[in-house]
GROMACS .gro file of C-alpha atoms in nm:
model
  448
    1MET     CA    1  -1.474  -4.390  -1.480
    2ASN     CA    2  -1.194  -4.602  -1.334
    3ILE     CA    3  -0.848  -4.550  -1.481
    4ARG     CA    4  -0.716  -4.877  -1.625
    5LYS     CA    5  -0.398  -4.761  -1.795
    6LEU     CA    6  -0.212  -4.438  -1.714
    7LEU     CA    7   0.049  -4.269  -1.931
    8ILE     CA    8   0.298  -4.065  -1.729
    9ALA     CA    9   0.403  -3.760  -1.930
   10ASN     CA   10   0.717  -3.698  -1.726
   11ARG     CA   11   1.050  -3.848  -1.628
   12GLY     CA   12   1.286  -3.930  -1.344
   13GLU     CA   13   1.182  -3.942  -0.981
   14ILE     CA   14   0.828  -3.809  -1.024
   15ALA     CA   15   0.757  -4.075  -1.289
   16ARG     CA   16   0.874  -4.342  -1.042
   17ARG     CA   17   0.665  -4.185  -0.766
   18ILE     CA   18   0.349  -4.204  -0.978
   19LEU     CA   19   0.436  -4.560  -1.086
   20ARG     CA   20   0.450  -4.667  -0.721
   21THR     CA   21   0.091  -4.563  -0.649
   22CYS     CA   22  -0.031  -4.712  -0.976
   23ARG     CA   23   0.119  -5.052  -0.886
   24GLN     CA   24  -0.060  -5.039  -0.550
   25ARG     CA   25  -0.390  -4.971  -0.727
   26GLY     CA   26  -0.342  -5.227  -1.004
   27ILE     CA   27  -0.330  -4.959  -1.277
   28GLN     CA   28  -0.123  -5.043  -1.586
   29THR     CA   29   0.140  -4.781  -1.671
   30VAL     CA   30   0.305  -4.634  -1.978
   31ALA     CA   31   0.633  -4.442  -1.955
   32VAL     CA   32   0.735  -4.203  -2.228
   33HIS     CA   33   1.102  -4.119  -2.257
   34SER     CA   34   1.361  -3.941  -2.467
   35GLU     CA   35   1.653  -4.121  -2.628
   36ALA     CA   36   1.877  -3.994  -2.347
   37ASP     CA   37   1.657  -4.148  -2.076
   38ARG     CA   38   1.600  -4.494  -2.220
   39ASP     CA   39   1.810  -4.664  -1.950
   40LEU     CA   40   1.672  -4.479  -1.646
   41PRO     CA   41   1.479  -4.679  -1.384
   42PHE     CA   42   1.136  -4.529  -1.457
   43VAL     CA   43   1.146  -4.667  -1.811
   44ARG     CA   44   1.224  -5.019  -1.692
   45GLU     CA   45   0.968  -5.010  -1.410
   46ALA     CA   46   0.667  -4.914  -1.624
   47ASP     CA   47   0.453  -5.184  -1.785
   48GLU     CA   48   0.517  -5.029  -2.126
   49ALA     CA   49   0.757  -4.764  -2.253
   50VAL     CA   50   0.755  -4.548  -2.565
   51CYS     CA   51   1.043  -4.340  -2.696
   52ILE     CA   52   0.904  -4.002  -2.798
   53GLY     CA   53   1.208  -3.827  -2.942
   54PRO     CA   54   1.564  -3.696  -2.913
   55PRO     CA   55   1.706  -3.562  -2.584
   56PRO     CA   56   1.606  -3.192  -2.605
   57VAL     CA   57   1.276  -3.138  -2.419
   58ALA     CA   58   1.122  -2.949  -2.711
   59GLN     CA   59   1.161  -3.261  -2.923
   60SER     CA   60   1.048  -3.511  -2.661
   61TYR     CA   61   0.885  -3.425  -2.326
   62LEU     CA   62   0.723  -3.109  -2.466
   63ASN     CA   63   0.615  -3.280  -2.789
   64MET     CA   64   0.238  -3.298  -2.738
   65ASP     CA   65   0.175  -3.489  -3.061
   66ALA     CA   66   0.425  -3.761  -2.971
   67ILE     CA   67   0.281  -3.800  -2.620
   68LEU     CA   68  -0.078  -3.818  -2.742
   69ASP     CA   69   0.023  -4.066  -3.014
   70ALA     CA   70   0.187  -4.282  -2.746
   71ALA     CA   71  -0.132  -4.273  -2.538
   72ARG     CA   72  -0.343  -4.374  -2.835
   73ASP     CA   73  -0.106  -4.648  -2.952
   74THR     CA   74  -0.081  -4.809  -2.607
   75GLY     CA   75  -0.452  -4.778  -2.521
   76ALA     CA   76  -0.398  -4.549  -2.223
   77ASP     CA   77  -0.714  -4.387  -2.091
   78ALA     CA   78  -0.552  -4.120  -1.872
   79ILE     CA   79  -0.243  -3.900  -1.858
   80HIS     CA   80  -0.065  -3.778  -1.545
   81PRO     CA   81   0.165  -3.482  -1.622
   82GLY     CA   82   0.372  -3.488  -1.299
   83TYR     CA   83   0.529  -3.147  -1.236
   84GLY     CA   84   0.717  -2.913  -1.469
   85LEU     CA   85   0.723  -2.984  -1.843
   86LEU     CA   86   0.358  -2.988  -1.965
   87SER     CA   87   0.194  -3.008  -1.623
   88GLU     CA   88   0.066  -2.649  -1.628
   89ASN     CA   89   0.010  -2.621  -2.002
   90ALA     CA   90  -0.356  -2.545  -2.066
   91GLU     CA   91  -0.329  -2.637  -2.434
   92PHE     CA   92  -0.196  -2.981  -2.346
   93ALA     CA   93  -0.469  -3.041  -2.087
   94GLY     CA   94  -0.727  -2.939  -2.346
   95ARG     CA   95  -0.585  -3.169  -2.611
   96VAL     CA   96  -0.583  -3.461  -2.366
   97GLU     CA   97  -0.952  -3.407  -2.298
   98GLU     CA   98  -1.029  -3.360  -2.669
   99ALA     CA   99  -0.867  -3.699  -2.731
  100GLY     CA  100  -1.120  -3.854  -2.492
  101LEU     CA  101  -0.862  -3.914  -2.218
  102ILE     CA  102  -0.862  -3.820  -1.849
  103PHE     CA  103  -0.620  -3.544  -1.759
  104VAL     CA  104  -0.505  -3.593  -1.399
  105GLY     CA  105  -0.522  -3.229  -1.297
  106PRO     CA  106  -0.752  -2.927  -1.303
  107SER     CA  107  -0.944  -2.811  -1.607
  108PRO     CA  108  -0.765  -2.636  -1.895
  109GLU     CA  109  -0.960  -2.319  -1.813
  110VAL     CA  110  -0.833  -2.309  -1.454
  111ILE     CA  111  -0.475  -2.385  -1.564
  112ALA     CA  112  -0.491  -2.094  -1.808
  113ARG     CA  113  -0.647  -1.863  -1.550
  114MET     CA  114  -0.384  -1.929  -1.285
  115GLY     CA  115  -0.090  -1.982  -1.520
  116ASP     CA  116  -0.087  -1.621  -1.625
  117LYS     CA  117   0.048  -1.443  -1.318
  118VAL     CA  118  -0.116  -1.110  -1.403
  119THR     CA  119  -0.458  -1.272  -1.449
  120ALA     CA  120  -0.410  -1.479  -1.132
  121ARG     CA  121  -0.332  -1.165  -0.929
  122ARG     CA  122  -0.651  -1.006  -1.056
  123HIS     CA  123  -0.862  -1.309  -0.961
  124MET     CA  124  -0.712  -1.317  -0.614
  125GLU     CA  125  -0.778  -0.946  -0.559
  126GLU     CA  126  -1.141  -1.001  -0.660
  127ALA     CA  127  -1.161  -1.293  -0.415
  128GLY     CA  128  -1.032  -1.076  -0.130
  129ILE     CA  129  -0.693  -1.247  -0.106
  130PRO     CA  130  -0.409  -1.002  -0.024
  131VAL     CA  131  -0.162  -0.964  -0.312
  132VAL     CA  132   0.176  -0.792  -0.330
  133PRO     CA  133   0.129  -0.438  -0.467
  134GLY     CA  134   0.222  -0.451  -0.834
  135SER     CA  135   0.130  -0.393  -1.196
  136ASP     CA  136  -0.059  -0.550  -1.480
  137GLY     CA  137   0.127  -0.665  -1.793
  138ILE     CA  138   0.395  -0.422  -1.907
  139ARG     CA  139   0.441  -0.350  -2.278
  140ASP     CA  140   0.761  -0.148  -2.296
  141LEU     CA  141   1.039   0.018  -2.099
  142ALA     CA  142   0.858   0.350  -2.066
  143GLU     CA  143   0.557   0.183  -1.906
  144ALA     CA  144   0.789  -0.020  -1.684
  145SER     CA  145   0.955   0.300  -1.565
  146ARG     CA  146   0.620   0.458  -1.478
  147GLU     CA  147   0.501   0.147  -1.292
  148ALA     CA  148   0.825   0.114  -1.095
  149ALA     CA  149   0.796   0.477  -0.984
  150ARG     CA  150   0.434   0.421  -0.880
  151ILE     CA  151   0.505   0.098  -0.686
  152GLY     CA  152   0.831   0.226  -0.539
  153TYR     CA  153   1.177   0.069  -0.556
  154PRO     CA  154   1.293  -0.197  -0.494
  155VAL     CA  155   1.069  -0.393  -0.728
  156MET     CA  156   1.068  -0.749  -0.858
  157LEU     CA  157   1.044  -0.785  -1.237
  158LYS     CA  158   0.875  -1.112  -1.335
  159ALA     CA  159   0.754  -1.305  -1.639
  160SER     CA  160   0.375  -1.325  -1.650
  161ALA     CA  161   0.386  -1.680  -1.785
  162GLY     CA  162   0.687  -1.777  -1.573
  163GLY     CA  163   0.766  -2.027  -1.305
  164GLY     CA  164   1.053  -2.194  -1.122
  165GLY     CA  165   1.218  -1.861  -1.047
  166ILE     CA  166   1.324  -1.819  -1.411
  167GLY     CA  167   1.365  -1.461  -1.525
  168MET     CA  168   1.304  -1.287  -1.191
  169GLU     CA  169   1.506  -0.970  -1.134
  170VAL     CA  170   1.526  -0.750  -0.825
  171LEU     CA  171   1.563  -0.386  -0.930
  172HIS     CA  172   1.677  -0.113  -0.694
  173SER     CA  173   1.685   0.182  -0.935
  174GLU     CA  174   1.591   0.320  -1.275
  175ALA     CA  175   1.940   0.224  -1.395
  176ASP     CA  176   1.879  -0.139  -1.291
  177LEU     CA  177   1.550  -0.136  -1.480
  178GLU     CA  178   1.704  -0.003  -1.801
  179LYS     CA  179   1.977  -0.267  -1.782
  180ALA     CA  180   1.745  -0.561  -1.707
  181PHE     CA  181   1.422  -0.500  -1.899
  182THR     CA  182   1.517  -0.613  -2.250
  183SER     CA  183   1.704  -0.925  -2.136
  184ALA     CA  184   1.422  -1.022  -1.897
  185ARG     CA  185   1.166  -0.993  -2.174
  186GLY     CA  186   1.389  -1.200  -2.404
  187ARG     CA  187   1.426  -1.476  -2.144
  188ALA     CA  188   1.051  -1.482  -2.083
  189GLN     CA  189   0.990  -1.521  -2.456
  190ALA     CA  190   1.255  -1.792  -2.491
  191TYR     CA  191   1.149  -2.001  -2.188
  192PHE     CA  192   0.772  -1.956  -2.189
  193GLY     CA  193   0.681  -1.836  -2.540
  194ASP     CA  194   0.540  -1.516  -2.391
  195GLY     CA  195   0.750  -1.205  -2.329
  196THR     CA  196   0.493  -1.028  -2.110
  197LEU     CA  197   0.644  -0.891  -1.788
  198PHE     CA  198   0.494  -0.745  -1.472
  199MET     CA  199   0.622  -0.595  -1.148
  200GLU     CA  200   0.565  -0.646  -0.778
  201ARG     CA  201   0.699  -0.459  -0.481
  202PHE     CA  202   1.005  -0.639  -0.349
  203ILE     CA  203   0.938  -0.750   0.008
  204GLU     CA  204   1.249  -0.739   0.224
  205SER     CA  205   1.339  -1.051   0.427
  206PRO     CA  206   1.024  -1.250   0.342
  207ARG     CA  207   0.946  -1.609   0.414
  208HIS     CA  208   0.799  -1.828   0.140
  209VAL     CA  209   0.514  -2.036   0.279
  210GLU     CA  210   0.276  -2.243   0.068
  211VAL     CA  211  -0.044  -2.432   0.141
  212GLN     CA  212  -0.139  -2.766  -0.014
  213VAL     CA  213  -0.503  -2.767  -0.125
  214PHE     CA  214  -0.729  -3.038  -0.265
  215ALA     CA  215  -1.071  -3.008  -0.425
  216ASP     CA  216  -1.294  -3.280  -0.563
  217GLY     CA  217  -1.525  -3.072  -0.782
  218LYS     CA  218  -1.820  -3.191  -0.576
  219GLY     CA  219  -1.825  -2.909  -0.325
  220ARG     CA  220  -1.538  -3.011  -0.102
  221THR     CA  221  -1.221  -2.799  -0.096
  222LEU     CA  222  -0.966  -2.870   0.177
  223HIS     CA  223  -0.619  -2.773   0.287
  224LEU     CA  224  -0.349  -3.018   0.391
  225PHE     CA  225  -0.155  -2.761   0.597
  226GLU     CA  226   0.145  -2.552   0.500
  227ARG     CA  227   0.505  -2.601   0.394
  228GLU     CA  228   0.794  -2.362   0.461
  229CYS     CA  229   0.995  -2.314   0.140
  230SER     CA  230   1.229  -2.026   0.224
  231VAL     CA  231   1.562  -2.203   0.160
  232GLN     CA  232   1.609  -2.113  -0.206
  233ARG     CA  233   1.883  -2.066  -0.458
  234ARG     CA  234   1.808  -1.837  -0.753
  235ASN     CA  235   1.442  -1.834  -0.647
  236GLN     CA  236   1.426  -2.214  -0.667
  237LYS     CA  237   1.356  -2.423  -0.358
  238VAL     CA  238   1.626  -2.638  -0.199
  239VAL     CA  239   1.479  -2.737   0.140
  240GLU     CA  240   1.113  -2.755   0.242
  241GLU     CA  241   0.954  -2.843   0.573
  242SER     CA  242   0.621  -2.884   0.746
  243PRO     CA  243   0.498  -2.745   0.969
  244SER     CA  244   0.662  -2.407   0.921
  245PRO     CA  245   0.885  -2.341   1.222
  246SER     CA  246   0.860  -1.965   1.189
  247ILE     CA  247   0.496  -1.858   1.187
  248ARG     CA  248   0.245  -1.814   1.467
  249PRO     CA  249  -0.055  -2.052   1.492
  250GLU     CA  250  -0.296  -1.773   1.404
  251THR     CA  251  -0.095  -1.692   1.089
  252ARG     CA  252  -0.101  -2.060   0.992
  253GLU     CA  253  -0.479  -2.071   1.027
  254ALA     CA  254  -0.521  -1.752   0.824
  255LEU     CA  255  -0.292  -1.879   0.547
  256CYS     CA  256  -0.481  -2.208   0.522
  257ARG     CA  257  -0.819  -2.029   0.513
  258ALA     CA  258  -0.693  -1.795   0.240
  259ALA     CA  259  -0.563  -2.087   0.032
  260VAL     CA  260  -0.898  -2.266   0.045
  261GLN     CA  261  -1.075  -1.941  -0.041
  262ALA     CA  262  -0.842  -1.893  -0.339
  263ALA     CA  263  -0.905  -2.246  -0.470
  264LYS     CA  264  -1.281  -2.206  -0.437
  265ALA     CA  265  -1.271  -1.869  -0.613
  266VAL     CA  266  -1.132  -2.022  -0.933
  267GLY     CA  267  -1.335  -2.344  -0.926
  268TYR     CA  268  -1.029  -2.557  -0.860
  269THR     CA  269  -1.026  -2.937  -0.885
  270GLY     CA  270  -0.750  -3.176  -0.782
  271ALA     CA  271  -0.416  -3.110  -0.613
  272GLY     CA  272  -0.285  -2.754  -0.608
  273THR     CA  273  -0.060  -2.529  -0.406
  274VAL     CA  274  -0.122  -2.167  -0.313
  275GLU     CA  275   0.203  -1.985  -0.246
  276PHE     CA  276   0.244  -1.681  -0.023
  277LEU     CA  277   0.514  -1.438   0.084
  278VAL     CA  278   0.508  -1.364   0.456
  279ASP     CA  279   0.675  -1.043   0.572
  280PRO     CA  280   0.856  -1.001   0.908
  281GLY     CA  281   0.535  -0.876   1.070
  282GLU     CA  282   0.351  -1.188   0.941
  283ASP     CA  283   0.132  -1.004   0.695
  284PHE     CA  284   0.106  -1.236   0.396
  285PHE     CA  285   0.051  -1.188   0.023
  286PHE     CA  286  -0.056  -1.421  -0.258
  287LEU     CA  287   0.238  -1.509  -0.481
  288GLU     CA  288   0.105  -1.769  -0.726
  289MET     CA  289  -0.091  -2.091  -0.753
  290ASN     CA  290   0.072  -2.405  -0.889
  291THR     CA  291  -0.197  -2.607  -1.064
  292ARG     CA  292  -0.025  -2.943  -1.023
  293LEU     CA  293   0.150  -3.173  -0.781
  294GLN     CA  294   0.452  -3.005  -0.621
  295VAL     CA  295   0.807  -3.138  -0.605
  296GLU     CA  296   0.777  -3.113  -0.227
  297HIS     CA  297   0.450  -3.305  -0.190
  298PRO     CA  298   0.625  -3.585   0.009
  299VAL     CA  299   0.665  -3.342   0.300
  300THR     CA  300   0.287  -3.324   0.327
  301GLU     CA  301   0.253  -3.699   0.281
  302MET     CA  302   0.495  -3.762   0.568
  303VAL     CA  303   0.309  -3.545   0.820
  304THR     CA  304  -0.047  -3.636   0.715
  305GLY     CA  305  -0.003  -4.002   0.618
  306LEU     CA  306  -0.193  -3.939   0.293
  307ASP     CA  307  -0.100  -4.051  -0.060
  308LEU     CA  308  -0.148  -3.739  -0.271
  309VAL     CA  309  -0.111  -3.921  -0.602
  310ALA     CA  310  -0.383  -4.166  -0.497
  311LEU     CA  311  -0.609  -3.872  -0.411
  312GLN     CA  312  -0.533  -3.717  -0.751
  313LEU     CA  313  -0.638  -4.038  -0.922
  314ASP     CA  314  -0.956  -4.058  -0.711
  315VAL     CA  315  -1.059  -3.706  -0.806
  316ALA     CA  316  -0.971  -3.763  -1.173
  317GLU     CA  317  -1.200  -4.069  -1.167
  318GLY     CA  318  -1.484  -3.852  -1.038
  319LYS     CA  319  -1.481  -3.975  -0.679
  320PRO     CA  320  -1.538  -3.741  -0.385
  321LEU     CA  321  -1.262  -3.684  -0.133
  322PRO     CA  322  -1.312  -3.952   0.135
  323PHE     CA  323  -1.280  -3.717   0.433
  324GLY     CA  324  -1.357  -3.366   0.553
  325GLN     CA  325  -1.126  -3.100   0.691
  326ASP     CA  326  -1.175  -3.220   1.048
  327ARG     CA  327  -1.032  -3.562   0.959
  328ILE     CA  328  -0.696  -3.428   0.837
  329GLU     CA  329  -0.424  -3.413   1.099
  330SER     CA  330  -0.059  -3.313   1.087
  331GLY     CA  331   0.173  -3.522   1.302
  332GLY     CA  332   0.543  -3.479   1.368
  333HIS     CA  333   0.780  -3.279   1.151
  334ALA     CA  334   0.916  -3.347   0.801
  335LEU     CA  335   1.187  -3.189   0.587
  336GLU     CA  336   1.274  -3.246   0.221
  337TYR     CA  337   1.621  -3.192   0.076
  338ARG     CA  338   1.657  -3.167  -0.302
  339ILE     CA  339   1.966  -3.347  -0.430
  340TYR     CA  340   2.100  -3.164  -0.735
  341ALA     CA  341   2.369  -3.278  -0.977
  342GLU     CA  342   2.555  -2.951  -0.964
  343ASP     CA  343   2.856  -2.771  -0.823
  344PRO     CA  344   2.733  -2.677  -0.472
  345ASP     CA  345   2.915  -2.343  -0.469
  346ARG     CA  346   2.852  -2.209  -0.819
  347TYR     CA  347   2.528  -2.395  -0.902
  348TYR     CA  348   2.671  -2.519  -1.232
  349PRO     CA  349   2.513  -2.846  -1.353
  350SER     CA  350   2.733  -3.154  -1.325
  351PRO     CA  351   2.618  -3.417  -1.576
  352GLY     CA  352   2.792  -3.753  -1.604
  353THR     CA  353   2.773  -4.119  -1.506
  354LEU     CA  354   2.693  -4.211  -1.146
  355LYS     CA  355   2.970  -4.443  -1.030
  356ALA     CA  356   2.787  -4.486  -0.701
  357PHE     CA  357   2.443  -4.388  -0.579
  358ALA     CA  358   2.364  -4.518  -0.230
  359PRO     CA  359   2.077  -4.340  -0.053
  360PRO     CA  360   2.044  -4.357   0.325
  361GLU     CA  361   1.796  -4.589   0.493
  362GLY     CA  362   1.639  -4.595   0.837
  363GLU     CA  363   1.340  -4.494   1.044
  364GLY     CA  364   1.170  -4.179   0.919
  365ILE     CA  365   1.376  -4.161   0.597
  366ARG     CA  366   1.229  -4.166   0.248
  367VAL     CA  367   1.429  -4.114  -0.072
  368ASP     CA  368   1.255  -4.053  -0.402
  369ALA     CA  369   1.521  -4.092  -0.671
  370GLY     CA  370   1.520  -4.089  -1.048
  371VAL     CA  371   1.859  -4.257  -1.082
  372GLU     CA  372   2.070  -4.549  -0.958
  373THR     CA  373   2.433  -4.655  -0.973
  374GLY     CA  374   2.536  -4.653  -1.339
  375SER     CA  375   2.272  -4.402  -1.448
  376VAL     CA  376   2.377  -4.122  -1.680
  377VAL     CA  377   2.275  -3.776  -1.563
  378ALA     CA  378   2.207  -3.601  -1.893
  379PRO     CA  379   2.275  -3.229  -1.944
  380PHE     CA  380   1.937  -3.165  -2.105
  381TYR     CA  381   1.712  -3.159  -1.798
  382ASP     CA  382   1.666  -3.011  -1.452
  383PRO     CA  383   1.964  -3.123  -1.239
  384MET     CA  384   1.755  -3.261  -0.950
  385ILE     CA  385   1.826  -3.635  -0.925
  386ALA     CA  386   1.661  -3.722  -0.592
  387LYS     CA  387   1.479  -3.597  -0.284
  388CYS     CA  388   1.565  -3.704   0.069
  389VAL     CA  389   1.264  -3.665   0.297
  390VAL     CA  390   1.306  -3.707   0.673
  391TRP     CA  391   1.037  -3.731   0.942
  392GLY     CA  392   1.067  -3.706   1.320
  393LYS     CA  393   0.824  -3.683   1.608
  394ASP     CA  394   0.935  -3.319   1.640
  395ARG     CA  395   1.168  -3.083   1.451
  396GLU     CA  396   1.465  -3.160   1.674
  397GLU     CA  397   1.445  -3.531   1.598
  398ALA     CA  398   1.388  -3.462   1.227
  399LEU     CA  399   1.699  -3.240   1.213
  400ALA     CA  400   1.912  -3.502   1.389
  401ARG     CA  401   1.794  -3.772   1.149
  402SER     CA  402   1.851  -3.534   0.856
  403LEU     CA  403   2.216  -3.476   0.941
  404LYS     CA  404   2.277  -3.847   0.976
  405ALA     CA  405   2.095  -3.924   0.649
  406LEU     CA  406   2.268  -3.659   0.440
  407SER     CA  407   2.609  -3.741   0.584
  408SER     CA  408   2.572  -4.107   0.481
  409PHE     CA  409   2.424  -4.038   0.133
  410ARG     CA  410   2.683  -4.157  -0.127
  411VAL     CA  411   2.690  -3.995  -0.471
  412GLU     CA  412   3.004  -4.054  -0.678
  413GLY     CA  413   3.101  -3.974  -1.036
  414ILE     CA  414   2.946  -3.627  -1.044
  415LYS     CA  415   2.937  -3.322  -0.821
  416CYS     CA  416   2.625  -3.276  -0.611
  417ASN     CA  417   2.493  -3.035  -0.349
  418LEU     CA  418   2.507  -3.268  -0.046
  419PRO     CA  419   2.788  -3.062   0.116
  420LEU     CA  420   2.575  -2.748   0.080
  421LEU     CA  421   2.271  -2.919   0.235
  422ILE     CA  422   2.481  -3.023   0.535
  423ARG     CA  423   2.609  -2.664   0.571
  424ILE     CA  424   2.249  -2.541   0.570
  425LEU     CA  425   2.160  -2.790   0.843
  426GLU     CA  426   2.447  -2.663   1.056
  427GLN     CA  427   2.346  -2.296   1.032
  428PRO     CA  428   2.222  -2.155   1.366
  429GLU     CA  429   1.942  -1.958   1.193
  430PHE     CA  430   1.815  -2.270   1.022
  431ARG     CA  431   1.837  -2.484   1.334
  432ARG     CA  432   1.637  -2.223   1.527
  433GLY     CA  433   1.379  -2.211   1.247
  434LYS     CA  434   1.420  -1.833   1.224
  435TYR     CA  435   1.523  -1.786   0.863
  436ASP     CA  436   1.396  -1.619   0.547
  437THR     CA  437   1.459  -1.642   0.171
  438GLY     CA  438   1.797  -1.470   0.214
  439LEU     CA  439   1.947  -1.757   0.419
  440LEU     CA  440   2.129  -1.932   0.138
  441LYS     CA  441   2.261  -1.610  -0.012
  442LYS     CA  442   2.408  -1.513   0.326
  443LEU     CA  443   2.558  -1.859   0.367
  444GLN     CA  444   2.723  -1.839   0.025
  445SER     CA  445   2.859  -1.491   0.099
  446ASN     CA  446   3.014  -1.613   0.425
  447GLN     CA  447   3.190  -1.895   0.237
  448ARG     CA  448   3.376  -1.654   0.011
   0.00000   0.00000   0.00000
């Protein structure tokens, strides 16, 4: 079935990104938006727009009834969830299908299976994928204490239903556990509606490397190479690049094989990302699977020349992937820099009106933005306002272009993290490509 009209159940830059591919394919589009977002570019650029509620996400972008009503009222036949919000909500995917609409993503069953981190770990172990030593779901502090002693400190305490780095705690002792357990469980319940926690051994100085996978549900499951995602603040990514500058070719091949094996093991369909931690010896461990399009998908698009949203739509329409693994090539080097509306030193959000927003232009530069000059950055949503993606024939050229692009990027009226991104670029460890997830923390410590 060909998609004629697509409702985009998201906002900002990812809504505009999806709109772009839909225009190229002649697909009509419907934007849904909160009252706070009514003047943002994605609302104006869609063929139709429906206000679905007040600014808070619980009353608008997480309001399944309002989104499904908008789809029905506008005659949409498919829904693309973007990333975040309802994109990995199995109930929402199920309700979309029950309404007779196409959900652009994997099945509700797969989303549920991989969305619960404890269940996902179990599936990966059964599939022969290495996982970080850890626990099943933990019910109370006494059980947590026993599991921590069994695994061995330091441990990472995590929310089973979590994502985006929310609620993670590194614990070095029983005293840390006693202090953190109740608050971590409360945050998990508040953010995800599920207070279940679990533990994993904390791996010292790891790198965070993920593999983009695609499956068409017709027997073809492929990888689109890896992305290095080790520059993180509070367990959230800030800079991503492909190919990874820090792993050996044989490790890259093993990671990509494991990712495909993981996707096949759960009957995956569509675009997904299998995330791994890689230790200093280049042993790697399954971390999680994101059952959606990633924020950093443009990095993969820049090095492969593929349109991942177009491929998502093809698979959702029941078409096979138009190529095999041997036809996918990675060329050059690409980096993505997330532009956040926040204080670059303290990570505090910085909402307000953009007096100027002038992205860089030039060869090898792509900016995906959710705002423009005059836009209001509301305090209700994730503070990312744009992504600057830079490609070069090799990493050296990509880094040189990056510094020029970020230095000329004008954002006025709010604070943003452009100064921090430039500092990252200037770090010797980063320039050598020999960095791990502790890079940004060390950089911040040196600034004090």
